[in-house]
Amino acid sequence: MSDALWQRQLSQGLVDLDLELDNASQQQLLAFLTLLNKWNRAYNLTAVREPREMVSRQLLDSLSILPFVTADHLLDVGAGGGLPGIPLAIALPHKRFTLLDSNSKKTRFLTQCVLELDLKNVDIIHGRAENCDPETRYHQISSRAFTALDNLVAWCGHLLADDGEFLAMKGQFPDDEVAALPAGWQVTSRHSLSVPGSDGDRHLLVIAHDSGHQNFTTGDQSWRV
């Protein structure tokens, strides 16, 4: 029953998100969801356990930021169960994705996903973000349910290119976290995300190095602090 339900939910959700994915990509997404559901029973990868909620809260939620992914190589920190990294990698096979997590059980799951789904554009790193020293810094770093914004920039700022940006996925707009951002960082834009099948608030915050002033934008509005 889950397979047919998931297929219907995914097909309609892609229409609602105005995204076009071929059938092979859709089947890969559903195969990933099957793996996530299976491994979650033993590894506690995600709190979502109700099959009827999985397409919306895991696949469609991850894909809702796809229009904002512009870098050729994106780092997903605190990758956990592969969200949003794996769905984005399936939907964008011409881009590269590196998924980083310090939990060995989670990186074992992610490595298995890469093998079983034949994801040639995905690399997995087991380690802590603050201990990573890549040869090339990333122009985009995504995070979902990872940590507060001040921790995000403190732990991962050295991994970001000078002209790069964080794509931080949040639920309700985190006013306190934005206020707590350290000097040198700014929210350059905020976006309300409409996730099919989900009633909760979802936001994407784009964070970058402060170029000398803080000018925040949301849709047609901007304000300075």
JSON list of C-alpha atoms in Angstrom, two decimals:
[
{"chain": "A", "resi": 1, "resn": "MET", "atom": "CA", "xyz": [0.00, 0.00, 0.00]},
{"chain": "A", "resi": 2, "resn": "SER", "atom": "CA", "xyz": [2.80, 2.43, 0.81]},
{"chain": "A", "resi": 3, "resn": "ASP", "atom": "CA", "xyz": [4.36, 2.15, -2.66]},
{"chain": "A", "resi": 4, "resn": "ALA", "atom": "CA", "xyz": [1.19, 3.19, -4.50]},
{"chain": "A", "resi": 5, "resn": "LEU", "atom": "CA", "xyz": [0.42, 5.90, -1.95]},
{"chain": "A", "resi": 6, "resn": "TRP", "atom": "CA", "xyz": [3.94, 7.29, -2.10]},
{"chain": "A", "resi": 7, "resn": "GLN", "atom": "CA", "xyz": [3.88, 7.36, -5.90]},
{"chain": "A", "resi": 8, "resn": "ARG", "atom": "CA", "xyz": [0.62, 9.33, -5.93]},
{"chain": "A", "resi": 9, "resn": "GLN", "atom": "CA", "xyz": [1.83, 11.74, -3.27]},
{"chain": "A", "resi": 10, "resn": "LEU", "atom": "CA", "xyz": [5.16, 12.28, -5.02]},
{"chain": "A", "resi": 11, "resn": "SER", "atom": "CA", "xyz": [3.64, 12.82, -8.46]},
{"chain": "A", "resi": 12, "resn": "GLN", "atom": "CA", "xyz": [1.13, 15.36, -7.16]},
{"chain": "A", "resi": 13, "resn": "GLY", "atom": "CA", "xyz": [3.69, 17.01, -4.90]},
{"chain": "A", "resi": 14, "resn": "LEU", "atom": "CA", "xyz": [6.08, 17.59, -7.80]},
{"chain": "A", "resi": 15, "resn": "VAL", "atom": "CA", "xyz": [3.25, 19.24, -9.74]},
{"chain": "A", "resi": 16, "resn": "ASP", "atom": "CA", "xyz": [2.47, 21.47, -6.73]},
{"chain": "A", "resi": 17, "resn": "LEU", "atom": "CA", "xyz": [6.15, 22.41, -6.42]},
{"chain": "A", "resi": 18, "resn": "ASP", "atom": "CA", "xyz": [6.30, 23.08, -10.17]},
{"chain": "A", "resi": 19, "resn": "LEU", "atom": "CA", "xyz": [9.16, 20.59, -10.54]},
{"chain": "A", "resi": 20, "resn": "GLU", "atom": "CA", "xyz": [9.62, 18.17, -13.41]},
{"chain": "A", "resi": 21, "resn": "LEU", "atom": "CA", "xyz": [11.47, 14.92, -12.74]},
{"chain": "A", "resi": 22, "resn": "ASP", "atom": "CA", "xyz": [11.59, 11.96, -15.09]},
{"chain": "A", "resi": 23, "resn": "ASN", "atom": "CA", "xyz": [10.22, 8.59, -14.04]},
{"chain": "A", "resi": 24, "resn": "ALA", "atom": "CA", "xyz": [13.68, 7.16, -13.30]},
{"chain": "A", "resi": 25, "resn": "SER", "atom": "CA", "xyz": [14.40, 9.98, -10.84]},
{"chain": "A", "resi": 26, "resn": "GLN", "atom": "CA", "xyz": [11.04, 9.55, -9.19]},
{"chain": "A", "resi": 27, "resn": "GLN", "atom": "CA", "xyz": [11.67, 5.83, -8.75]},
{"chain": "A", "resi": 28, "resn": "GLN", "atom": "CA", "xyz": [15.07, 6.62, -7.22]},
{"chain": "A", "resi": 29, "resn": "LEU", "atom": "CA", "xyz": [13.42, 8.98, -4.75]},
{"chain": "A", "resi": 30, "resn": "LEU", "atom": "CA", "xyz": [10.93, 6.30, -3.74]},
{"chain": "A", "resi": 31, "resn": "ALA", "atom": "CA", "xyz": [13.71, 3.72, -3.45]},
{"chain": "A", "resi": 32, "resn": "PHE", "atom": "CA", "xyz": [15.55, 6.11, -1.15]},
{"chain": "A", "resi": 33, "resn": "LEU", "atom": "CA", "xyz": [12.42, 6.54, 0.96]},
{"chain": "A", "resi": 34, "resn": "THR", "atom": "CA", "xyz": [12.10, 2.76, 1.24]},
{"chain": "A", "resi": 35, "resn": "LEU", "atom": "CA", "xyz": [15.71, 2.52, 2.44]},
{"chain": "A", "resi": 36, "resn": "LEU", "atom": "CA", "xyz": [15.20, 5.35, 4.92]},
{"chain": "A", "resi": 37, "resn": "ASN", "atom": "CA", "xyz": [12.07, 3.72, 6.31]},
{"chain": "A", "resi": 38, "resn": "LYS", "atom": "CA", "xyz": [13.81, 0.34, 6.61]},
{"chain": "A", "resi": 39, "resn": "TRP", "atom": "CA", "xyz": [16.99, 1.61, 8.27]},
{"chain": "A", "resi": 40, "resn": "ASN", "atom": "CA", "xyz": [15.09, 3.99, 10.52]},
{"chain": "A", "resi": 41, "resn": "ARG", "atom": "CA", "xyz": [13.70, 1.10, 12.52]},
{"chain": "A", "resi": 42, "resn": "ALA", "atom": "CA", "xyz": [17.17, 0.25, 13.80]},
{"chain": "A", "resi": 43, "resn": "TYR", "atom": "CA", "xyz": [19.17, 3.46, 13.39]},
{"chain": "A", "resi": 44, "resn": "ASN", "atom": "CA", "xyz": [16.67, 6.17, 14.44]},
{"chain": "A", "resi": 45, "resn": "LEU", "atom": "CA", "xyz": [17.51, 8.35, 11.44]},
{"chain": "A", "resi": 46, "resn": "THR", "atom": "CA", "xyz": [14.35, 10.46, 11.52]},
{"chain": "A", "resi": 47, "resn": "ALA", "atom": "CA", "xyz": [11.41, 11.12, 13.82]},
{"chain": "A", "resi": 48, "resn": "VAL", "atom": "CA", "xyz": [8.94, 10.69, 10.95]},
{"chain": "A", "resi": 49, "resn": "ARG", "atom": "CA", "xyz": [7.56, 7.15, 11.15]},
{"chain": "A", "resi": 50, "resn": "GLU", "atom": "CA", "xyz": [4.05, 7.48, 9.72]},
{"chain": "A", "resi": 51, "resn": "PRO", "atom": "CA", "xyz": [4.18, 6.28, 6.08]},
{"chain": "A", "resi": 52, "resn": "ARG", "atom": "CA", "xyz": [1.50, 8.77, 4.97]},
{"chain": "A", "resi": 53, "resn": "GLU", "atom": "CA", "xyz": [3.73, 11.67, 6.10]},
{"chain": "A", "resi": 54, "resn": "MET", "atom": "CA", "xyz": [7.03, 10.50, 4.65]},
{"chain": "A", "resi": 55, "resn": "VAL", "atom": "CA", "xyz": [6.76, 11.82, 1.09]},
{"chain": "A", "resi": 56, "resn": "SER", "atom": "CA", "xyz": [5.76, 15.29, 2.25]},
{"chain": "A", "resi": 57, "resn": "ARG", "atom": "CA", "xyz": [8.01, 15.68, 5.29]},
{"chain": "A", "resi": 58, "resn": "GLN", "atom": "CA", "xyz": [11.09, 14.01, 3.80]},
{"chain": "A", "resi": 59, "resn": "LEU", "atom": "CA", "xyz": [11.10, 14.11, -0.01]},
{"chain": "A", "resi": 60, "resn": "LEU", "atom": "CA", "xyz": [9.00, 17.18, -0.86]},
{"chain": "A", "resi": 61, "resn": "ASP", "atom": "CA", "xyz": [10.38, 19.19, 2.05]},
{"chain": "A", "resi": 62, "resn": "SER", "atom": "CA", "xyz": [13.92, 18.54, 0.79]},
{"chain": "A", "resi": 63, "resn": "LEU", "atom": "CA", "xyz": [13.01, 19.31, -2.82]},
{"chain": "A", "resi": 64, "resn": "SER", "atom": "CA", "xyz": [11.35, 22.60, -1.85]},
{"chain": "A", "resi": 65, "resn": "ILE", "atom": "CA", "xyz": [14.79, 24.29, -1.79]},
{"chain": "A", "resi": 66, "resn": "LEU", "atom": "CA", "xyz": [15.84, 22.92, -5.20]},
{"chain": "A", "resi": 67, "resn": "PRO", "atom": "CA", "xyz": [15.32, 26.28, -6.99]},
{"chain": "A", "resi": 68, "resn": "PHE", "atom": "CA", "xyz": [17.86, 27.86, -4.63]},
{"chain": "A", "resi": 69, "resn": "VAL", "atom": "CA", "xyz": [20.63, 25.33, -5.34]},
{"chain": "A", "resi": 70, "resn": "THR", "atom": "CA", "xyz": [22.90, 27.13, -7.80]},
{"chain": "A", "resi": 71, "resn": "ALA", "atom": "CA", "xyz": [26.39, 25.85, -6.92]},
{"chain": "A", "resi": 72, "resn": "ASP", "atom": "CA", "xyz": [28.00, 23.05, -8.92]},
{"chain": "A", "resi": 73, "resn": "HIS", "atom": "CA", "xyz": [29.10, 21.39, -5.67]},
{"chain": "A", "resi": 74, "resn": "LEU", "atom": "CA", "xyz": [27.06, 21.64, -2.47]},
{"chain": "A", "resi": 75, "resn": "LEU", "atom": "CA", "xyz": [27.98, 20.51, 1.05]},
{"chain": "A", "resi": 76, "resn": "ASP", "atom": "CA", "xyz": [25.15, 19.21, 3.25]},
{"chain": "A", "resi": 77, "resn": "VAL", "atom": "CA", "xyz": [26.19, 19.40, 6.91]},
{"chain": "A", "resi": 78, "resn": "GLY", "atom": "CA", "xyz": [24.60, 17.31, 9.63]},
{"chain": "A", "resi": 79, "resn": "ALA", "atom": "CA", "xyz": [23.30, 15.17, 6.78]},
{"chain": "A", "resi": 80, "resn": "GLY", "atom": "CA", "xyz": [21.71, 12.63, 9.14]},
{"chain": "A", "resi": 81, "resn": "GLY", "atom": "CA", "xyz": [19.25, 10.54, 7.16]},
{"chain": "A", "resi": 82, "resn": "GLY", "atom": "CA", "xyz": [20.28, 12.19, 3.90]},
{"chain": "A", "resi": 83, "resn": "LEU", "atom": "CA", "xyz": [17.85, 15.09, 3.98]},
{"chain": "A", "resi": 84, "resn": "PRO", "atom": "CA", "xyz": [17.95, 17.26, 1.96]},
{"chain": "A", "resi": 85, "resn": "GLY", "atom": "CA", "xyz": [21.17, 16.00, 0.30]},
{"chain": "A", "resi": 86, "resn": "ILE", "atom": "CA", "xyz": [20.05, 12.69, -1.21]},
{"chain": "A", "resi": 87, "resn": "PRO", "atom": "CA", "xyz": [16.77, 13.94, -2.76]},
{"chain": "A", "resi": 88, "resn": "LEU", "atom": "CA", "xyz": [18.58, 16.98, -4.17]},
{"chain": "A", "resi": 89, "resn": "ALA", "atom": "CA", "xyz": [21.33, 14.78, -5.61]},
{"chain": "A", "resi": 90, "resn": "ILE", "atom": "CA", "xyz": [18.75, 12.56, -7.30]},
{"chain": "A", "resi": 91, "resn": "ALA", "atom": "CA", "xyz": [16.93, 15.56, -8.75]},
{"chain": "A", "resi": 92, "resn": "LEU", "atom": "CA", "xyz": [20.15, 17.31, -9.84]},
{"chain": "A", "resi": 93, "resn": "PRO", "atom": "CA", "xyz": [22.42, 14.54, -11.21]},
{"chain": "A", "resi": 94, "resn": "HIS", "atom": "CA", "xyz": [24.64, 17.08, -13.02]},
{"chain": "A", "resi": 95, "resn": "LYS", "atom": "CA", "xyz": [25.71, 18.65, -9.70]},
{"chain": "A", "resi": 96, "resn": "ARG", "atom": "CA", "xyz": [27.93, 17.20, -6.98]},
{"chain": "A", "resi": 97, "resn": "PHE", "atom": "CA", "xyz": [26.90, 16.76, -3.36]},
{"chain": "A", "resi": 98, "resn": "THR", "atom": "CA", "xyz": [29.04, 16.03, -0.31]},
{"chain": "A", "resi": 99, "resn": "LEU", "atom": "CA", "xyz": [27.18, 14.82, 2.78]},
{"chain": "A", "resi": 100, "resn": "LEU", "atom": "CA", "xyz": [28.88, 15.30, 6.14]},
{"chain": "A", "resi": 101, "resn": "ASP", "atom": "CA", "xyz": [27.86, 13.78, 9.47]},
{"chain": "A", "resi": 102, "resn": "SER", "atom": "CA", "xyz": [29.71, 12.87, 12.66]},
{"chain": "A", "resi": 103, "resn": "ASN", "atom": "CA", "xyz": [27.47, 9.89, 13.48]},
{"chain": "A", "resi": 104, "resn": "SER", "atom": "CA", "xyz": [28.99, 6.68, 12.10]},
{"chain": "A", "resi": 105, "resn": "LYS", "atom": "CA", "xyz": [25.62, 4.87, 11.95]},
{"chain": "A", "resi": 106, "resn": "LYS", "atom": "CA", "xyz": [24.19, 7.64, 9.80]},
{"chain": "A", "resi": 107, "resn": "THR", "atom": "CA", "xyz": [27.17, 7.75, 7.45]},
{"chain": "A", "resi": 108, "resn": "ARG", "atom": "CA", "xyz": [26.93, 3.96, 7.07]},
{"chain": "A", "resi": 109, "resn": "PHE", "atom": "CA", "xyz": [23.33, 4.41, 6.01]},
{"chain": "A", "resi": 110, "resn": "LEU", "atom": "CA", "xyz": [24.28, 7.20, 3.60]},
{"chain": "A", "resi": 111, "resn": "THR", "atom": "CA", "xyz": [27.06, 5.10, 2.10]},
{"chain": "A", "resi": 112, "resn": "GLN", "atom": "CA", "xyz": [24.57, 2.26, 1.57]},
{"chain": "A", "resi": 113, "resn": "CYS", "atom": "CA", "xyz": [22.21, 4.68, -0.18]},
{"chain": "A", "resi": 114, "resn": "VAL", "atom": "CA", "xyz": [24.98, 5.77, -2.54]},
{"chain": "A", "resi": 115, "resn": "LEU", "atom": "CA", "xyz": [25.76, 2.14, -3.38]},
{"chain": "A", "resi": 116, "resn": "GLU", "atom": "CA", "xyz": [22.18, 0.86, -3.76]},
{"chain": "A", "resi": 117, "resn": "LEU", "atom": "CA", "xyz": [20.92, 3.91, -5.66]},
{"chain": "A", "resi": 118, "resn": "ASP", "atom": "CA", "xyz": [24.11, 4.20, -7.75]},
{"chain": "A", "resi": 119, "resn": "LEU", "atom": "CA", "xyz": [24.52, 7.88, -6.90]},
{"chain": "A", "resi": 120, "resn": "LYS", "atom": "CA", "xyz": [27.73, 8.77, -8.70]},
{"chain": "A", "resi": 121, "resn": "ASN", "atom": "CA", "xyz": [27.43, 12.46, -7.79]},
{"chain": "A", "resi": 122, "resn": "VAL", "atom": "CA", "xyz": [27.44, 11.95, -4.00]},
{"chain": "A", "resi": 123, "resn": "ASP", "atom": "CA", "xyz": [30.37, 11.70, -1.57]},
{"chain": "A", "resi": 124, "resn": "ILE", "atom": "CA", "xyz": [30.04, 10.84, 2.12]},
{"chain": "A", "resi": 125, "resn": "ILE", "atom": "CA", "xyz": [32.32, 12.20, 4.85]},
{"chain": "A", "resi": 126, "resn": "HIS", "atom": "CA", "xyz": [32.27, 10.86, 8.41]},
{"chain": "A", "resi": 127, "resn": "GLY", "atom": "CA", "xyz": [33.53, 13.59, 10.71]},
{"chain": "A", "resi": 128, "resn": "ARG", "atom": "CA", "xyz": [32.79, 16.83, 12.52]},
{"chain": "A", "resi": 129, "resn": "ALA", "atom": "CA", "xyz": [32.38, 19.98, 10.46]},
{"chain": "A", "resi": 130, "resn": "GLU", "atom": "CA", "xyz": [34.74, 22.01, 12.64]},
{"chain": "A", "resi": 131, "resn": "ASN", "atom": "CA", "xyz": [37.52, 19.47, 12.04]},
{"chain": "A", "resi": 132, "resn": "CYS", "atom": "CA", "xyz": [37.19, 19.44, 8.25]},
{"chain": "A", "resi": 133, "resn": "ASP", "atom": "CA", "xyz": [39.75, 21.25, 6.13]},
{"chain": "A", "resi": 134, "resn": "PRO", "atom": "CA", "xyz": [38.82, 20.75, 2.48]},
{"chain": "A", "resi": 135, "resn": "GLU", "atom": "CA", "xyz": [41.16, 21.78, -0.29]},
{"chain": "A", "resi": 136, "resn": "THR", "atom": "CA", "xyz": [38.29, 23.65, -1.93]},
{"chain": "A", "resi": 137, "resn": "ARG", "atom": "CA", "xyz": [35.69, 25.57, 0.00]},
{"chain": "A", "resi": 138, "resn": "TYR", "atom": "CA", "xyz": [32.04, 25.31, -0.96]},
{"chain": "A", "resi": 139, "resn": "HIS", "atom": "CA", "xyz": [29.89, 27.98, -2.57]},
{"chain": "A", "resi": 140, "resn": "GLN", "atom": "CA", "xyz": [26.77, 26.59, -0.92]},
{"chain": "A", "resi": 141, "resn": "ILE", "atom": "CA", "xyz": [26.29, 24.69, 2.34]},
{"chain": "A", "resi": 142, "resn": "SER", "atom": "CA", "xyz": [22.87, 23.34, 3.26]},
{"chain": "A", "resi": 143, "resn": "SER", "atom": "CA", "xyz": [21.55, 22.37, 6.68]},
{"chain": "A", "resi": 144, "resn": "ARG", "atom": "CA", "xyz": [18.25, 20.96, 7.87]},
{"chain": "A", "resi": 145, "resn": "ALA", "atom": "CA", "xyz": [17.39, 20.40, 11.52]},
{"chain": "A", "resi": 146, "resn": "PHE", "atom": "CA", "xyz": [21.11, 20.59, 12.29]},
{"chain": "A", "resi": 147, "resn": "THR", "atom": "CA", "xyz": [21.80, 23.32, 14.84]},
{"chain": "A", "resi": 148, "resn": "ALA", "atom": "CA", "xyz": [21.19, 26.96, 15.73]},
{"chain": "A", "resi": 149, "resn": "LEU", "atom": "CA", "xyz": [22.39, 29.54, 13.22]},
{"chain": "A", "resi": 150, "resn": "ASP", "atom": "CA", "xyz": [25.21, 30.86, 15.40]},
{"chain": "A", "resi": 151, "resn": "ASN", "atom": "CA", "xyz": [26.59, 27.33, 15.74]},
{"chain": "A", "resi": 152, "resn": "LEU", "atom": "CA", "xyz": [26.18, 26.75, 12.01]},
{"chain": "A", "resi": 153, "resn": "VAL", "atom": "CA", "xyz": [28.40, 29.67, 11.03]},
{"chain": "A", "resi": 154, "resn": "ALA", "atom": "CA", "xyz": [30.86, 29.00, 13.88]},
{"chain": "A", "resi": 155, "resn": "TRP", "atom": "CA", "xyz": [31.33, 25.32, 13.05]},
{"chain": "A", "resi": 156, "resn": "CYS", "atom": "CA", "xyz": [31.09, 25.52, 9.26]},
{"chain": "A", "resi": 157, "resn": "GLY", "atom": "CA", "xyz": [32.11, 29.05, 8.32]},
{"chain": "A", "resi": 158, "resn": "HIS", "atom": "CA", "xyz": [35.64, 27.96, 7.38]},
{"chain": "A", "resi": 159, "resn": "LEU", "atom": "CA", "xyz": [34.15, 25.55, 4.82]},
{"chain": "A", "resi": 160, "resn": "LEU", "atom": "CA", "xyz": [32.32, 28.33, 2.98]},
{"chain": "A", "resi": 161, "resn": "ALA", "atom": "CA", "xyz": [33.85, 30.25, 0.08]},
{"chain": "A", "resi": 162, "resn": "ASP", "atom": "CA", "xyz": [34.25, 33.99, 0.59]},
{"chain": "A", "resi": 163, "resn": "ASP", "atom": "CA", "xyz": [31.34, 34.61, -1.78]},
{"chain": "A", "resi": 164, "resn": "GLY", "atom": "CA", "xyz": [29.42, 31.53, -0.66]},
{"chain": "A", "resi": 165, "resn": "GLU", "atom": "CA", "xyz": [26.15, 31.15, 1.23]},
{"chain": "A", "resi": 166, "resn": "PHE", "atom": "CA", "xyz": [24.45, 28.89, 3.72]},
{"chain": "A", "resi": 167, "resn": "LEU", "atom": "CA", "xyz": [21.02, 27.47, 2.87]},
{"chain": "A", "resi": 168, "resn": "ALA", "atom": "CA", "xyz": [19.54, 26.97, 6.34]},
{"chain": "A", "resi": 169, "resn": "MET", "atom": "CA", "xyz": [16.19, 25.18, 6.48]},
{"chain": "A", "resi": 170, "resn": "LYS", "atom": "CA", "xyz": [14.04, 26.04, 9.49]},
{"chain": "A", "resi": 171, "resn": "GLY", "atom": "CA", "xyz": [10.46, 25.60, 10.69]},
{"chain": "A", "resi": 172, "resn": "GLN", "atom": "CA", "xyz": [9.06, 28.78, 12.20]},
{"chain": "A", "resi": 173, "resn": "PHE", "atom": "CA", "xyz": [11.12, 31.86, 11.43]},
{"chain": "A", "resi": 174, "resn": "PRO", "atom": "CA", "xyz": [13.91, 31.86, 14.09]},
{"chain": "A", "resi": 175, "resn": "ASP", "atom": "CA", "xyz": [14.00, 35.51, 15.15]},
{"chain": "A", "resi": 176, "resn": "ASP", "atom": "CA", "xyz": [16.13, 34.75, 18.22]},
{"chain": "A", "resi": 177, "resn": "GLU", "atom": "CA", "xyz": [18.67, 32.80, 16.15]},
{"chain": "A", "resi": 178, "resn": "VAL", "atom": "CA", "xyz": [18.96, 35.59, 13.60]},
{"chain": "A", "resi": 179, "resn": "ALA", "atom": "CA", "xyz": [19.50, 38.12, 16.39]},
{"chain": "A", "resi": 180, "resn": "ALA", "atom": "CA", "xyz": [22.23, 35.87, 17.84]},
{"chain": "A", "resi": 181, "resn": "LEU", "atom": "CA", "xyz": [24.27, 35.65, 14.62]},
{"chain": "A", "resi": 182, "resn": "PRO", "atom": "CA", "xyz": [27.83, 36.80, 15.33]},
{"chain": "A", "resi": 183, "resn": "ALA", "atom": "CA", "xyz": [29.41, 39.82, 13.71]},
{"chain": "A", "resi": 184, "resn": "GLY", "atom": "CA", "xyz": [30.53, 39.16, 10.16]},
{"chain": "A", "resi": 185, "resn": "TRP", "atom": "CA", "xyz": [27.43, 37.24, 9.10]},
{"chain": "A", "resi": 186, "resn": "GLN", "atom": "CA", "xyz": [24.10, 38.34, 7.68]},
{"chain": "A", "resi": 187, "resn": "VAL", "atom": "CA", "xyz": [20.81, 36.88, 6.50]},
{"chain": "A", "resi": 188, "resn": "THR", "atom": "CA", "xyz": [20.71, 38.04, 2.90]},
{"chain": "A", "resi": 189, "resn": "SER", "atom": "CA", "xyz": [17.23, 36.67, 2.19]},
{"chain": "A", "resi": 190, "resn": "ARG", "atom": "CA", "xyz": [14.45, 34.63, 3.76]},
{"chain": "A", "resi": 191, "resn": "HIS", "atom": "CA", "xyz": [11.87, 32.54, 1.96]},
{"chain": "A", "resi": 192, "resn": "SER", "atom": "CA", "xyz": [8.64, 30.92, 3.08]},
{"chain": "A", "resi": 193, "resn": "LEU", "atom": "CA", "xyz": [8.55, 27.38, 1.74]},
{"chain": "A", "resi": 194, "resn": "SER", "atom": "CA", "xyz": [5.28, 25.84, 0.67]},
{"chain": "A", "resi": 195, "resn": "VAL", "atom": "CA", "xyz": [5.59, 22.08, 1.13]},
{"chain": "A", "resi": 196, "resn": "PRO", "atom": "CA", "xyz": [2.71, 20.02, -0.31]},
{"chain": "A", "resi": 197, "resn": "GLY", "atom": "CA", "xyz": [0.99, 17.95, 2.35]},
{"chain": "A", "resi": 198, "resn": "SER", "atom": "CA", "xyz": [2.53, 19.87, 5.25]},
{"chain": "A", "resi": 199, "resn": "ASP", "atom": "CA", "xyz": [0.67, 22.40, 7.39]},
{"chain": "A", "resi": 200, "resn": "GLY", "atom": "CA", "xyz": [3.67, 23.53, 9.43]},
{"chain": "A", "resi": 201, "resn": "ASP", "atom": "CA", "xyz": [5.72, 26.65, 8.84]},
{"chain": "A", "resi": 202, "resn": "ARG", "atom": "CA", "xyz": [8.84, 26.13, 6.75]},
{"chain": "A", "resi": 203, "resn": "HIS", "atom": "CA", "xyz": [11.49, 28.74, 5.99]},
{"chain": "A", "resi": 204, "resn": "LEU", "atom": "CA", "xyz": [14.75, 28.94, 4.12]},
{"chain": "A", "resi": 205, "resn": "LEU", "atom": "CA", "xyz": [17.33, 31.45, 5.35]},
{"chain": "A", "resi": 206, "resn": "VAL", "atom": "CA", "xyz": [20.22, 32.39, 3.08]},
{"chain": "A", "resi": 207, "resn": "ILE", "atom": "CA", "xyz": [23.23, 33.46, 5.16]},
{"chain": "A", "resi": 208, "resn": "ALA", "atom": "CA", "xyz": [26.47, 34.94, 3.88]},
{"chain": "A", "resi": 209, "resn": "HIS", "atom": "CA", "xyz": [29.50, 36.92, 4.99]},
{"chain": "A", "resi": 210, "resn": "ASP", "atom": "CA", "xyz": [28.58, 40.46, 5.99]},
{"chain": "A", "resi": 211, "resn": "SER", "atom": "CA", "xyz": [29.83, 42.86, 3.35]},
{"chain": "A", "resi": 212, "resn": "GLY", "atom": "CA", "xyz": [29.85, 45.78, 5.78]},
{"chain": "A", "resi": 213, "resn": "HIS", "atom": "CA", "xyz": [26.19, 46.24, 6.59]},
{"chain": "A", "resi": 214, "resn": "GLN", "atom": "CA", "xyz": [23.17, 44.09, 7.34]},
{"chain": "A", "resi": 215, "resn": "ASN", "atom": "CA", "xyz": [20.48, 44.40, 4.72]},
{"chain": "A", "resi": 216, "resn": "PHE", "atom": "CA", "xyz": [17.78, 41.76, 5.04]},
{"chain": "A", "resi": 217, "resn": "THR", "atom": "CA", "xyz": [15.28, 40.97, 2.32]},
{"chain": "A", "resi": 218, "resn": "THR", "atom": "CA", "xyz": [12.11, 38.96, 2.13]},
{"chain": "A", "resi": 219, "resn": "GLY", "atom": "CA", "xyz": [10.13, 39.02, -1.08]},
{"chain": "A", "resi": 220, "resn": "ASP", "atom": "CA", "xyz": [9.63, 42.69, -1.95]},
{"chain": "A", "resi": 221, "resn": "GLN", "atom": "CA", "xyz": [10.66, 43.93, 1.51]},
{"chain": "A", "resi": 222, "resn": "SER", "atom": "CA", "xyz": [14.03, 44.81, 2.90]},
{"chain": "A", "resi": 223, "resn": "TRP", "atom": "CA", "xyz": [15.20, 46.21, 6.17]},
{"chain": "A", "resi": 224, "resn": "ARG", "atom": "CA", "xyz": [18.48, 47.24, 7.78]},
{"chain": "A", "resi": 225, "resn": "VAL", "atom": "CA", "xyz": [19.61, 46.65, 11.38]}
]
